[in-house]
C-alpha positions as semicolon CSV with decimal commas, in nm:
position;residue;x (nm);y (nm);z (nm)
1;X;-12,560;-24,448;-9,764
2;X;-12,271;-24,250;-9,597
3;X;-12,521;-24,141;-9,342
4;X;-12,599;-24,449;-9,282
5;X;-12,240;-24,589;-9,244
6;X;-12,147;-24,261;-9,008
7;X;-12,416;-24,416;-8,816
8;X;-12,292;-24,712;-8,796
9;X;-11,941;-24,604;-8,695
10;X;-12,098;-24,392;-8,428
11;X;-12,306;-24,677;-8,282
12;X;-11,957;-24,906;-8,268
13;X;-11,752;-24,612;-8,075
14;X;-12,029;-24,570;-7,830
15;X;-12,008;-24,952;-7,799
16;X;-11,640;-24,983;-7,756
17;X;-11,614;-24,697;-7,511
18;X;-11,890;-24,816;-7,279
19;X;-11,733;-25,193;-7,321
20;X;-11,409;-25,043;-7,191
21;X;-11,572;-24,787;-6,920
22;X;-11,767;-25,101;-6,786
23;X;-11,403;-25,314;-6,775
24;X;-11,254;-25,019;-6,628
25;X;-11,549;-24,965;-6,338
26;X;-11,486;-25,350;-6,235
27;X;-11,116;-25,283;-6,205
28;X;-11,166;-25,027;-6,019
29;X;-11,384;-25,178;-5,763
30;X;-11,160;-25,500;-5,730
31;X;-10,837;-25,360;-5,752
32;X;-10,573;-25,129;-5,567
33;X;-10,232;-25,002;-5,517
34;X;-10,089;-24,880;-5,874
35;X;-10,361;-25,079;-6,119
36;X;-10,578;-24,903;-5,927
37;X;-10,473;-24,593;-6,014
38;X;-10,385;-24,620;-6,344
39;X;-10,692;-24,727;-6,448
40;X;-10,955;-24,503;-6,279
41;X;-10,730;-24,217;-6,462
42;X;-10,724;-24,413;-6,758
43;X;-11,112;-24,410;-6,729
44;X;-11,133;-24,020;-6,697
45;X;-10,887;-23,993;-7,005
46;X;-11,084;-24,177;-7,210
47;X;-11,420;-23,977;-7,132
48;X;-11,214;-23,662;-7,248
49;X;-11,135;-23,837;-7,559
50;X;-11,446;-23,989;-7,658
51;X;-11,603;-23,638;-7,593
52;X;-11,355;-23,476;-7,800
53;X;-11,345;-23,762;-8,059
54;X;-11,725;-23,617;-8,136
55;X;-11,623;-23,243;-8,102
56;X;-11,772;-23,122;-8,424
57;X;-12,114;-23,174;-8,260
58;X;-12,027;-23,203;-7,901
59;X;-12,154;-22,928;-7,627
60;X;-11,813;-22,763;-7,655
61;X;-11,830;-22,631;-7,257
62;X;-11,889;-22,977;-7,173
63;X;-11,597;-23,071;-7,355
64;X;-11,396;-22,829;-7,212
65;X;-11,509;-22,886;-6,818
66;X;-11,411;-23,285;-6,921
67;X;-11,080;-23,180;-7,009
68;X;-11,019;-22,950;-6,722
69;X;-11,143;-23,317;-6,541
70;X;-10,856;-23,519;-6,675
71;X;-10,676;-23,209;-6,529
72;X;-10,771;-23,181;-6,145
73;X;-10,767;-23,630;-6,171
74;X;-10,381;-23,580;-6,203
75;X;-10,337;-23,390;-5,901
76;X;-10,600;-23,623;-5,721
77;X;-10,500;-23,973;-5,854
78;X;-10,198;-23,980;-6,032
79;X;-10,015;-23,730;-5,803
80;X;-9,837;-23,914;-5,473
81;X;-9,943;-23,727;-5,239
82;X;-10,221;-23,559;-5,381
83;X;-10,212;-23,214;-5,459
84;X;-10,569;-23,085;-5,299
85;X;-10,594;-22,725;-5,365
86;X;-10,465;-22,693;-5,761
87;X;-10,689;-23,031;-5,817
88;X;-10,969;-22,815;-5,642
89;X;-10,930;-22,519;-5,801
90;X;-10,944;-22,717;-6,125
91;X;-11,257;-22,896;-6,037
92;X;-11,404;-22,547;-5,933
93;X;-11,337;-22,416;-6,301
94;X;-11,517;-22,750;-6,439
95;X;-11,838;-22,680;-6,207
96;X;-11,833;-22,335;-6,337
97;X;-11,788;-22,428;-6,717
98;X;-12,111;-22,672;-6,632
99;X;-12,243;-22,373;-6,524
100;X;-12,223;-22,147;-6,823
101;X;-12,351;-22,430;-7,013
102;X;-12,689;-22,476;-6,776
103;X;-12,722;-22,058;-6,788
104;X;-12,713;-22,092;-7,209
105;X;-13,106;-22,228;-7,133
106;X;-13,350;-21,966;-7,115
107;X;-13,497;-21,858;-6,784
108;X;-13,197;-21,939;-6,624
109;X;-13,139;-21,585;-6,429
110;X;-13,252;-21,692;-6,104
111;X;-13,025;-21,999;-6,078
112;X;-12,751;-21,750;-6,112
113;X;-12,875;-21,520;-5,837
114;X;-12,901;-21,822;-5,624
115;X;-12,567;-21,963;-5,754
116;X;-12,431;-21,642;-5,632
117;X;-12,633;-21,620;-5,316
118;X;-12,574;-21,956;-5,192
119;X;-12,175;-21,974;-5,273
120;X;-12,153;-21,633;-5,021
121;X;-12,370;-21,787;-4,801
122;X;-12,200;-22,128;-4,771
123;X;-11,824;-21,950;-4,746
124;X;-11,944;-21,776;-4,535
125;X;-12,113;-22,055;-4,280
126;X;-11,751;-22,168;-4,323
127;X;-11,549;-21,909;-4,189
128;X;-11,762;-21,927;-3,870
129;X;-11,738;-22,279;-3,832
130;X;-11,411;-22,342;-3,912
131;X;-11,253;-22,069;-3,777
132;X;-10,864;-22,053;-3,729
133;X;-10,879;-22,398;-3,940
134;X;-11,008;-22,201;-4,218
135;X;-10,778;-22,213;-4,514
136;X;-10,760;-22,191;-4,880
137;X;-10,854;-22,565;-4,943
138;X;-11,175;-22,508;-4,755
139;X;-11,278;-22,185;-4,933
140;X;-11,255;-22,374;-5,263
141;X;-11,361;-22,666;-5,173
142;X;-11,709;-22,506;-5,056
143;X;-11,743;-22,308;-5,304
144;X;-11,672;-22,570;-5,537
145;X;-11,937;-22,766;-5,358
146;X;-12,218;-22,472;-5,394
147;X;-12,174;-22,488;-5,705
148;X;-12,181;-22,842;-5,795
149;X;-12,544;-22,840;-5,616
150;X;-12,671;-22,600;-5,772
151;X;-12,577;-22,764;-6,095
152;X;-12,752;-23,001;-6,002
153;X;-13,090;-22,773;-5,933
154;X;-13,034;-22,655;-6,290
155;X;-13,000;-22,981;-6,440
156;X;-13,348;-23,090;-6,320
157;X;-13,519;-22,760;-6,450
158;X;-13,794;-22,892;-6,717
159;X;-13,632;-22,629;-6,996
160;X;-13,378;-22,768;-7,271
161;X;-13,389;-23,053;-7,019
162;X;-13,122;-23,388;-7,029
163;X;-13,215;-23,658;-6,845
164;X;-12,879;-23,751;-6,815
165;X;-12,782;-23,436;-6,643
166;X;-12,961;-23,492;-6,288
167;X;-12,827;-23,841;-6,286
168;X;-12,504;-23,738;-6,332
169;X;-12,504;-23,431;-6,103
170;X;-12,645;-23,678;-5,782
171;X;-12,375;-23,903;-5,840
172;X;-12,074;-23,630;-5,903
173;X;-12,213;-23,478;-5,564
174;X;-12,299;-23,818;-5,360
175;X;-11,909;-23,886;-5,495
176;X;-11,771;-23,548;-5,395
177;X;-11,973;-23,582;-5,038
178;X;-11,752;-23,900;-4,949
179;X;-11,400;-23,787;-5,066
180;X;-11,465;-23,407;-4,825
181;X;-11,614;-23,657;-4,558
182;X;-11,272;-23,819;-4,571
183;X;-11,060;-23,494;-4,626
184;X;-11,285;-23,301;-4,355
185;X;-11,237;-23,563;-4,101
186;X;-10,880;-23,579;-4,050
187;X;-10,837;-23,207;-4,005
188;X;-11,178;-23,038;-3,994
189;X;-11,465;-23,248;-3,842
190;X;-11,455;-23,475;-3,528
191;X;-11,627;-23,789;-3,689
192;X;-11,591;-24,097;-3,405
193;X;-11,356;-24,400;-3,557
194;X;-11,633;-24,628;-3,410
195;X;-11,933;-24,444;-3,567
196;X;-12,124;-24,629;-3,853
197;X;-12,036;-24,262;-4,082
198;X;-11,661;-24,328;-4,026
199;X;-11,654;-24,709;-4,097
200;X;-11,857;-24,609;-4,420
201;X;-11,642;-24,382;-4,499
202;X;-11,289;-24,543;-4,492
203;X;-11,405;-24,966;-4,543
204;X;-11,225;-25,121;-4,805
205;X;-11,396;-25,037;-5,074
206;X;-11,408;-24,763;-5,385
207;X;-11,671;-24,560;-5,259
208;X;-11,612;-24,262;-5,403
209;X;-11,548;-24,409;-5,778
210;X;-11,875;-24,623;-5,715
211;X;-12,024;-24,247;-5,772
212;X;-11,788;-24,089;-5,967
213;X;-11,702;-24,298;-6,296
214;X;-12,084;-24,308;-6,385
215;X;-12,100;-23,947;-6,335
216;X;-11,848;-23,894;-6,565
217;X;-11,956;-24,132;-6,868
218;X;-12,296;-23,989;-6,847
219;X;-12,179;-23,605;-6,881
220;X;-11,964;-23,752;-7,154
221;X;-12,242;-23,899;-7,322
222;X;-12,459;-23,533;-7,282
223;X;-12,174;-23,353;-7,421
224;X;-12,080;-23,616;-7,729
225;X;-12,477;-23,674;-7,797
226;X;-12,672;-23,359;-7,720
227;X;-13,028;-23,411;-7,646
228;X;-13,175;-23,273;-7,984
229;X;-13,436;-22,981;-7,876
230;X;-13,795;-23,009;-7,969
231;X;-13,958;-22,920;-8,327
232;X;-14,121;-22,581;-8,217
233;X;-14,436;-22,621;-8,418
234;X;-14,702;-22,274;-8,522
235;X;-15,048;-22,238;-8,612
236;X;-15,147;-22,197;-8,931
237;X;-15,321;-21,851;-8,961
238;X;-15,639;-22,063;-9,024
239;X;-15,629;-22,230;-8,720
């Protein structure tokens, strides 16, 4: 009977926080100036929460890289102007907490030699094309990048797999390709005001939070409800 009623009280919280998430999402599409801000932080708040909230049998990384989240948001959303490189350095720590929970699955060693690999390669490929506009926001923010995608390659491996994970990955980095679109064209890239790209990129409309507040409820759903792993079953010494 307690069992039961847990249940029950679990089934109503994941009801009222994807009732709010889904208010929150519309707002966030339809609105702007300071509603618009205080709810899309509001919405990556209450992903820490809910996440904590279930704590006792949470993915406790996860939890953490959701609170580090709600961290780099505040220099992103809530600060006026944003602050860029300490919200990018915070997002780099999340990507790598996502990381350590990926590597806990067995047979994981070569995604960290390629994790490795491609985070030299791509800082490097940015040094030679960016040159004297090099700086320390670009260094994170590739690195940051590299290792966002390769979450994502981990997430899709068939071993300890969530289906939730991939999802969530694509749209973190389909999100994270608009907003350094938008950063890289006023200082690093050349992108034509009259070119398709640029009128996708800066049209009045939430693109970036399209991607990014599903990304976040679905990692906060992997980390609150872990995918249980499957009953390893033996053969009987008769078989």
């Amino acid at each position: 009977m307690q069992e039961q009623s847990l249940a029950k009280q679990n089934s109503l919280a994941l009801f009222a926080f994807l009732a709010v998430e889904l208010v929150l999402y519309a707002l966030i599409l339809t609105t702007g100036g300071n509603l618009l801000v205080a709810v899309s932080y509001i919405s990556i708040v209450l992903c820490f929460l809910y996440a904590l909230f279930h704590l006792k049998n949470a993915h406790r990384l996860m939890v953490a890289a959701l609170g580090f989240t709600v961290v780099s948001d505040y220099f992103l959303v809530v600060c006026q102007p944003p602050r860029q490189l300490p919200a990018m350095i915070f997002f780099l720590i999340v990507q790598l907490l996502y990381a350590l929970h990926l590597q806990r699955k067995p047979r994981r060693r070569p995604i960290l030699v390629l994790r490795i690999a491609l985070t030299l390669a791509i800082e490097i490929i940015a040094l030679i094309v960016l040159k004297e506009n090099t700086d320390a926001l670009a260094l994170v923010s590739v690195a940051y990048y590299a290792n966002l995608a390769v979450n994502l390659l981990a997430s899709c491996l068939p071993t300890g797999r969530d289906p939730r994970l991939p999802i969530a990955f694509l749209l973190f980095l389909l999100c994270d390709t608009v907003i350094g679109l938008q950063v890289a064209s006023g200082g690093y890239l050349a992108i034509p005001e009259h070119s398709l790209l640029y009128r996708m990129l800066f049209m009045d409309f939430q693109l970036s939070w399209f991607f990014y507040l599903p990304s976040q409820v679905l990692l906060t759903l992997s980390a609150a409800h872990p995918v249980k792993p499957p009953v390893e079953t033996t053969k009987s010494d008769g078989a």
